[in-house]
Coordinates of N, CA and C in Angstrom, one line a residue:
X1 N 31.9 -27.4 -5.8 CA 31.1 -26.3 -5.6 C 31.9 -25.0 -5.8
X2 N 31.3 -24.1 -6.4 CA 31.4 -22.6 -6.9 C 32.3 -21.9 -5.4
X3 N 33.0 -21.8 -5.1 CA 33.6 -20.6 -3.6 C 33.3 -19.2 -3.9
X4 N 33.1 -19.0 -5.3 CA 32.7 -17.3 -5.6 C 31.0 -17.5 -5.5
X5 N 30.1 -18.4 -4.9 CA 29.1 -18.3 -4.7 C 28.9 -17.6 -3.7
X6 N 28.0 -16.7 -3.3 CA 27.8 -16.3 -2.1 C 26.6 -16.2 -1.6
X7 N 25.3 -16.5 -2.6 CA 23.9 -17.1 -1.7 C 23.3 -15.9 -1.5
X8 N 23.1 -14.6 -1.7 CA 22.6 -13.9 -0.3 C 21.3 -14.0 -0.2
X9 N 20.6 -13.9 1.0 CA 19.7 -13.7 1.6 C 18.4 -13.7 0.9
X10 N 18.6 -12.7 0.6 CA 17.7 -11.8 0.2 C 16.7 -12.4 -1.7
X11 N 17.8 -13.0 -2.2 CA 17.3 -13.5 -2.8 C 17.3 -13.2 -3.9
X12 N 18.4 -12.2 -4.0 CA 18.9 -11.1 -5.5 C 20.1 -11.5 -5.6
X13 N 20.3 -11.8 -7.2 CA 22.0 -12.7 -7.7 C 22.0 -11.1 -8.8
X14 N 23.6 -11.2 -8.4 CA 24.0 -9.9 -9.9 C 24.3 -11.2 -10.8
X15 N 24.0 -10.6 -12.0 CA 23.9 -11.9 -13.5 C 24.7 -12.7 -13.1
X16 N 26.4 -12.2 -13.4 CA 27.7 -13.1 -13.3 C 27.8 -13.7 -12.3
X17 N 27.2 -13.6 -11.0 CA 27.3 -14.7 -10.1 C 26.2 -15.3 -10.4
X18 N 25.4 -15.2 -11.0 CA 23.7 -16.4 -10.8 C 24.2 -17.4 -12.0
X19 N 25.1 -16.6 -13.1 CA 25.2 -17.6 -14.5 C 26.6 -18.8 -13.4
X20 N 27.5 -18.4 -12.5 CA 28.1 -19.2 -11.7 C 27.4 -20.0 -11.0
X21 N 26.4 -19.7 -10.1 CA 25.6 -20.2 -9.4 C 24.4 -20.8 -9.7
X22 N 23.7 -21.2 -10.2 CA 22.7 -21.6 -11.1 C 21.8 -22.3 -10.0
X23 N 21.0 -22.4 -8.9 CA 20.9 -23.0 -7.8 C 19.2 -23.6 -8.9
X24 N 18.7 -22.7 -9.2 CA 17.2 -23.7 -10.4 C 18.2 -25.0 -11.2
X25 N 19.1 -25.0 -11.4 CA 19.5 -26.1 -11.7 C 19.8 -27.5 -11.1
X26 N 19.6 -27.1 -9.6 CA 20.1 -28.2 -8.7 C 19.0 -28.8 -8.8
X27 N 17.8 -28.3 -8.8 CA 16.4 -29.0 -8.7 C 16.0 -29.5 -9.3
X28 N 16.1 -28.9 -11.0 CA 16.2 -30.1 -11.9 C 16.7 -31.2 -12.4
X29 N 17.6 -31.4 -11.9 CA 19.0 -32.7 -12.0 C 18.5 -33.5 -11.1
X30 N 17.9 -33.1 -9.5 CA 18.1 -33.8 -8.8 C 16.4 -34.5 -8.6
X31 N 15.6 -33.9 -9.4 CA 14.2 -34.3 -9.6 C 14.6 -35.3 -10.3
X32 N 15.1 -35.3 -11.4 CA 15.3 -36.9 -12.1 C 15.6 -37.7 -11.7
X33 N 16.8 -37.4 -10.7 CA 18.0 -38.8 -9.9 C 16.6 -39.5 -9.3
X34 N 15.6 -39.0 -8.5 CA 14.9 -39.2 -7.4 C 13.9 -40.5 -8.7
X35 N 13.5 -39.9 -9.7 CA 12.3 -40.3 -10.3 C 13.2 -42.0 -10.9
X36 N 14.5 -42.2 -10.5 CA 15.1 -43.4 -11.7 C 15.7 -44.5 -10.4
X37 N 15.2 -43.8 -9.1 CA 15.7 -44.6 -8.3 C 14.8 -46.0 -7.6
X38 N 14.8 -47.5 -8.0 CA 14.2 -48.3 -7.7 C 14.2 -48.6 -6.1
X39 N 13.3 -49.5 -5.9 CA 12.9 -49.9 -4.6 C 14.3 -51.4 -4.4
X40 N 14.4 -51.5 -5.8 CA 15.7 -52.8 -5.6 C 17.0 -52.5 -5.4
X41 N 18.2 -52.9 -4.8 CA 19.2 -52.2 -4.5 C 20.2 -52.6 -5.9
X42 N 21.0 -51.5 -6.2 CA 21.5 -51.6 -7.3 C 22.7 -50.8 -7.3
X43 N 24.0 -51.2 -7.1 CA 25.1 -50.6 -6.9 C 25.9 -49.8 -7.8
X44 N 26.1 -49.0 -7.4 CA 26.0 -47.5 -8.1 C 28.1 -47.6 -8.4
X45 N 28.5 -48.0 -7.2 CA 30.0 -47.2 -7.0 C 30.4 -48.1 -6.5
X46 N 32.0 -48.8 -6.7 CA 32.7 -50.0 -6.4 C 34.0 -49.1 -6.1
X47 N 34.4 -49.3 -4.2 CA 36.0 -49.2 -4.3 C 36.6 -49.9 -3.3
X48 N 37.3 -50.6 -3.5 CA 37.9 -51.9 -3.2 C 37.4 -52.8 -2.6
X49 N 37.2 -53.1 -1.4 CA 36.2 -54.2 -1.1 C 34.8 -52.8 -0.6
X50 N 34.4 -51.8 -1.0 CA 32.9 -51.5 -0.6 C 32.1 -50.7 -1.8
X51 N 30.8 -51.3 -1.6 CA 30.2 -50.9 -2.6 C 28.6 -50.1 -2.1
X52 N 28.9 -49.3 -3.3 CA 28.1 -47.7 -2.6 C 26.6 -47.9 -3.4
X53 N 25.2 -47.6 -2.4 CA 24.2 -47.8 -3.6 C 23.2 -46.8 -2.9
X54 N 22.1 -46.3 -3.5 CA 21.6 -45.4 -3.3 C 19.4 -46.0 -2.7
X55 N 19.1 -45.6 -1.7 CA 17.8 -46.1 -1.1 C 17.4 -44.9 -1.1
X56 N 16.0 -44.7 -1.3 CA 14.8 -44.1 -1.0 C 13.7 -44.2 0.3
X57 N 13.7 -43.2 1.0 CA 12.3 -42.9 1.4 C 11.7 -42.2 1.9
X58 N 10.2 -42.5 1.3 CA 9.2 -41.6 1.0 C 8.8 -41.4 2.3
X59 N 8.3 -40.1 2.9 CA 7.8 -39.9 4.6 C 6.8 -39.8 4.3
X60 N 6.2 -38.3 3.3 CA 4.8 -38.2 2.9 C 5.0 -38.1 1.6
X61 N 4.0 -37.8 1.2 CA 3.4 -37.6 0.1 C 4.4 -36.4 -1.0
X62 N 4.6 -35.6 -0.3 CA 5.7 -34.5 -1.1 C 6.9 -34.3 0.0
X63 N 7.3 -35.2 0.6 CA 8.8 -35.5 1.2 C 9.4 -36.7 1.5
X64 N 10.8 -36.4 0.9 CA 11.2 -37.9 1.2 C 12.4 -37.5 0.9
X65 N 13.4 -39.0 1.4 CA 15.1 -38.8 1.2 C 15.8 -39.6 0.6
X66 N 17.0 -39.3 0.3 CA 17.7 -40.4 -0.6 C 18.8 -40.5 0.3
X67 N 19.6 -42.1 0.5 CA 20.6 -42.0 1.5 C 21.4 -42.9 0.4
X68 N 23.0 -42.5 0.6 CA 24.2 -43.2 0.1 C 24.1 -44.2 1.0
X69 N 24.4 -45.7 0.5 CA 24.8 -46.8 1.6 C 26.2 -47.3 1.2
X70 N 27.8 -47.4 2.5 CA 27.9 -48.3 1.8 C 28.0 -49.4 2.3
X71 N 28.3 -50.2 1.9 CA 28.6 -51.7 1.5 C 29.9 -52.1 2.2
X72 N 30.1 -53.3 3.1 CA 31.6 -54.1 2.7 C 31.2 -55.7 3.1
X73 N 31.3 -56.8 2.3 CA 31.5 -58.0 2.8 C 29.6 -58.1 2.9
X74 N 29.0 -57.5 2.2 CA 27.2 -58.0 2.5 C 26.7 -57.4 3.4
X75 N 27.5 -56.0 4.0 CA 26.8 -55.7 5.1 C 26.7 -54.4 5.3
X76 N 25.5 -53.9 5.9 CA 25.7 -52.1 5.4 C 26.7 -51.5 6.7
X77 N 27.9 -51.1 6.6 CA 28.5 -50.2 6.9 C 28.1 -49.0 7.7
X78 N 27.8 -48.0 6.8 CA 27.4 -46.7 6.9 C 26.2 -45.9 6.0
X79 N 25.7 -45.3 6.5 CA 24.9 -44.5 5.4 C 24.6 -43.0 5.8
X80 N 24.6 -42.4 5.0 CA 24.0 -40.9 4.9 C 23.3 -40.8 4.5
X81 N 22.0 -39.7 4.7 CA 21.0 -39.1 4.2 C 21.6 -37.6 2.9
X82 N 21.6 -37.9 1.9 CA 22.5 -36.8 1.0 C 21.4 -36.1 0.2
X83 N 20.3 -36.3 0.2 CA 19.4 -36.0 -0.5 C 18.1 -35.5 0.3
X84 N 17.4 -34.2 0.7 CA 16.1 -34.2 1.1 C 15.3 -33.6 0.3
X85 N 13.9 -33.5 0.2 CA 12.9 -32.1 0.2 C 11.4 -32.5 0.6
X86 N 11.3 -31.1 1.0 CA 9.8 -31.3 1.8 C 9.2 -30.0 1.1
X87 N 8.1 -30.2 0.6 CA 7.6 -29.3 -0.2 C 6.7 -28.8 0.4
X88 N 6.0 -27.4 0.5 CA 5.0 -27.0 1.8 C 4.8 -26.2 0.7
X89 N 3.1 -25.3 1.4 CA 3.0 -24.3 0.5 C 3.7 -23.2 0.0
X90 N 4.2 -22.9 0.9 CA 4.9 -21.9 1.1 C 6.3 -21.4 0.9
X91 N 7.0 -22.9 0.6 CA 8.5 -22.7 0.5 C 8.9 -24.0 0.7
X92 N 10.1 -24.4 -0.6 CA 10.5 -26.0 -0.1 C 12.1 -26.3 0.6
X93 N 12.0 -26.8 0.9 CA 13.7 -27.4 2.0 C 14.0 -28.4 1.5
X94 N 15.2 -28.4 0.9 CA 16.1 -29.4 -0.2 C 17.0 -29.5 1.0
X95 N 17.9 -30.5 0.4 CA 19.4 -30.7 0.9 C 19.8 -32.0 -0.6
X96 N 20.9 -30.8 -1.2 CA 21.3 -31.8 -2.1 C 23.0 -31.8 -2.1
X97 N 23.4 -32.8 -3.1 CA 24.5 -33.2 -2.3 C 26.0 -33.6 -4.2
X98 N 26.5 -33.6 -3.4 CA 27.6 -33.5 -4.2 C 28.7 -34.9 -4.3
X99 N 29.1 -35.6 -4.5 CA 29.9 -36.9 -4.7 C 31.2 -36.9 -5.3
X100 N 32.6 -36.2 -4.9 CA 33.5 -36.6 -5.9 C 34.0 -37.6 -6.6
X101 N 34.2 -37.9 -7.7 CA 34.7 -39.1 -8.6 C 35.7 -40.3 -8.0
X102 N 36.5 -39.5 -6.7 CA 37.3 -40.5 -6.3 C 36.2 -41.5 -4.9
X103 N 35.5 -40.7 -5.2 CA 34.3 -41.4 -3.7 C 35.4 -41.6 -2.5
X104 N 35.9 -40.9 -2.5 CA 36.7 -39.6 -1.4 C 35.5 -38.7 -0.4
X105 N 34.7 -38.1 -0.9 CA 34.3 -36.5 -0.3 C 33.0 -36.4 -0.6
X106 N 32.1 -36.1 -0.1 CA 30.8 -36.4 0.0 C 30.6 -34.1 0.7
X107 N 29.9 -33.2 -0.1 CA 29.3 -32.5 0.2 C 27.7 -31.9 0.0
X108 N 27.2 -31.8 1.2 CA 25.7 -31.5 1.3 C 25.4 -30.2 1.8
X109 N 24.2 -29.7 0.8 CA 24.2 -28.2 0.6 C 22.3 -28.1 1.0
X110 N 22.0 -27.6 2.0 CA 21.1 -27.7 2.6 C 20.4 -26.2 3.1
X111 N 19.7 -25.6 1.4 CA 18.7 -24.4 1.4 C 16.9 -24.5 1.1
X112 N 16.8 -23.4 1.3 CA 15.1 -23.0 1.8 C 14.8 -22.2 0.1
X113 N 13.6 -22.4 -0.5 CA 13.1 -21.9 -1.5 C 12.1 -21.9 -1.5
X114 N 11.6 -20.2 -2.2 CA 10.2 -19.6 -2.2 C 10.1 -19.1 -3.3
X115 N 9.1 -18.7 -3.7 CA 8.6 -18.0 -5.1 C 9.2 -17.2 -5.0
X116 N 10.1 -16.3 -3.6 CA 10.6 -15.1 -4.2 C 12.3 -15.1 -3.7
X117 N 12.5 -16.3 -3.2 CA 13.6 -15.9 -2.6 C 14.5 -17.5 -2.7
X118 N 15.6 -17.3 -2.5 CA 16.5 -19.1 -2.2 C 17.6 -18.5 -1.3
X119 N 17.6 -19.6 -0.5 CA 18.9 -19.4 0.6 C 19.2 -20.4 0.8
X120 N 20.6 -20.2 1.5 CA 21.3 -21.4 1.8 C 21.2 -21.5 3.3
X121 N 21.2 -22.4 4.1 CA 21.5 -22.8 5.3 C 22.2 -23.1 6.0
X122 N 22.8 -24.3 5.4 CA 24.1 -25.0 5.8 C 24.6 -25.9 4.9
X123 N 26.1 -25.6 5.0 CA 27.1 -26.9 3.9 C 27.9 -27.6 5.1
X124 N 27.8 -28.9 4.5 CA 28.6 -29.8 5.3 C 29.7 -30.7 4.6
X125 N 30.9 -30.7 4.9 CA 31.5 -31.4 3.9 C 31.9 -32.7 4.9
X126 N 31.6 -33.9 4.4 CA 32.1 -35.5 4.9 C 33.4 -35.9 3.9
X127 N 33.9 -36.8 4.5 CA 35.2 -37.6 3.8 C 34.5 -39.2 4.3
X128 N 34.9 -39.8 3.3 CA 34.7 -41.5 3.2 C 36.0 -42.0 3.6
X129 N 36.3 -42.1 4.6 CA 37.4 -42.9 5.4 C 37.3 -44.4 5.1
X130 N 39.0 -44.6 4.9 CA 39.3 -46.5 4.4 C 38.7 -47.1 5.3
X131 N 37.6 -46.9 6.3 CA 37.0 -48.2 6.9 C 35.8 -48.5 6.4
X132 N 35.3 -47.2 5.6 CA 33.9 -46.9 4.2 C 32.8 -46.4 5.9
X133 N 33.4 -45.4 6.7 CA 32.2 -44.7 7.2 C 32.6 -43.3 7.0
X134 N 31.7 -42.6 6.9 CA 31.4 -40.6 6.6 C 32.1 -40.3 8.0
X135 N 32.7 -38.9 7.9 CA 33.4 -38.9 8.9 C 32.9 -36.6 8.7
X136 N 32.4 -36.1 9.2 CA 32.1 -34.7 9.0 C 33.4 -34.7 9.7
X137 N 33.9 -33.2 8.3 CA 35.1 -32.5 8.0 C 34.8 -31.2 8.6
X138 N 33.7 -30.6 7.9 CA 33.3 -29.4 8.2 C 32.0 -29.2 8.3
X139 N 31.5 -28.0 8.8 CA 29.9 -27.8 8.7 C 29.7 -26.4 9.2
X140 N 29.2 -25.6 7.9 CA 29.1 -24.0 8.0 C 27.8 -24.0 8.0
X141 N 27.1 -23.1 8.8 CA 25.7 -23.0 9.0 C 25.5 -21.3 9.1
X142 N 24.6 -21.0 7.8 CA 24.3 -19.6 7.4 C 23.5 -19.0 8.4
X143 N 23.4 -17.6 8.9 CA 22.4 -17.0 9.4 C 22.0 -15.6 8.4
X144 N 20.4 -15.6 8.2 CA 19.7 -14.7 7.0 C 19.5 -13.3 8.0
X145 N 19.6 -12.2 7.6 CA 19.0 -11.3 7.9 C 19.5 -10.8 9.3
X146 N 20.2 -10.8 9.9 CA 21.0 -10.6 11.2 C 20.1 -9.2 11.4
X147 N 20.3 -8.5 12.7 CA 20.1 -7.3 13.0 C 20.3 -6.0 11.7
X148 N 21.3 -6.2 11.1 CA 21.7 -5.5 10.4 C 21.6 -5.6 9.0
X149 N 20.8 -6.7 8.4 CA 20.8 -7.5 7.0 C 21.6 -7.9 6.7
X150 N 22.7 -8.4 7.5 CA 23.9 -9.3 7.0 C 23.5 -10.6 6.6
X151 N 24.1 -11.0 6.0 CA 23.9 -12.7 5.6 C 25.2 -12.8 6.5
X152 N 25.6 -14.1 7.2 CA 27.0 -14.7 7.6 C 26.4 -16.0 8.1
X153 N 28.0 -16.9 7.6 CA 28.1 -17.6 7.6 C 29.3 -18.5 8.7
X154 N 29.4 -19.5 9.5 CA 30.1 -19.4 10.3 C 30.1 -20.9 10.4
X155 N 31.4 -21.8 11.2 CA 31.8 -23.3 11.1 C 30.6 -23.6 12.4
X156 N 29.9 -24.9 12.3 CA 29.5 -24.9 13.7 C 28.7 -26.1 13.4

């Protein structure tokens, strides 16, 4: 993730940070993942004895989640929910999520979008510990519009 991102509030990117931040793009990447994912379990990510595969489920009709499982010896371990959205009229609530290559580090970025505005909420960053369970590292949770129109952001 981008650290020169800064999300604000309000809903207005100056160019150079929106061509950095591209947050319409998260939605389209992650509309696909959703649409390719079977009801059958199919393992995605192999590291040493545990193997990582991705589940779906549907709550309603326009929300539903996607959880990382993993695996060791035929048996599910651990799982996260790394994927949400719930679509309303009015504004949808994602949480999408990030995976590094070493399947090390697991981060989930969890904002609010409206026809006029996107914001962030809260990032949480997990680590995959050698026993293959999520272990929260960190977890910053944004506040919009303070008394003053500040956006801030703070560990919690």
């Amino acid at each position: 993730m981008n650290k020169e991102c800064d999300f604000p509030g309000d809903g207005t990117y100056e160019y150079d940070s929106y061509n950095k931040c591209p947050l319409t793009e998260l939605g389209i990447y992650f509309a696909s993942v959703i649409n390719k994912l079977d009801t059958e379990k199919e393992y995605s990510f192999k590291k040493n004895k545990d193997k990582f595969y991705f589940t779906r489920n549907q709550i309603k009709e326009f929300e539903y989640e996607i959880y990382l499982n993993i695996e060791k010896n035929n048996k599910l371990i651990d799982r996260l929910p790394i994927y949400k959205e719930n679509i309303l009229e009015s504004a949808a609530f994602a949480q999408y999520y990030y995976i590094d290559n070493e399947l090390k580090n697991v981060w989930l970025l969890n904002m609010v979008e409206s026809d006029i505005s996107q914001r962030v909420e809260k990032w949480r960053h997990y680590k995959i510990d050698n026993t293959g369970h999520f272990k929260l590292l960190e977890s910053i949770s944004c506040e919009h519009r303070n008394r003053k129109g500040i956006v801030k952001c703070h560990n919690g």
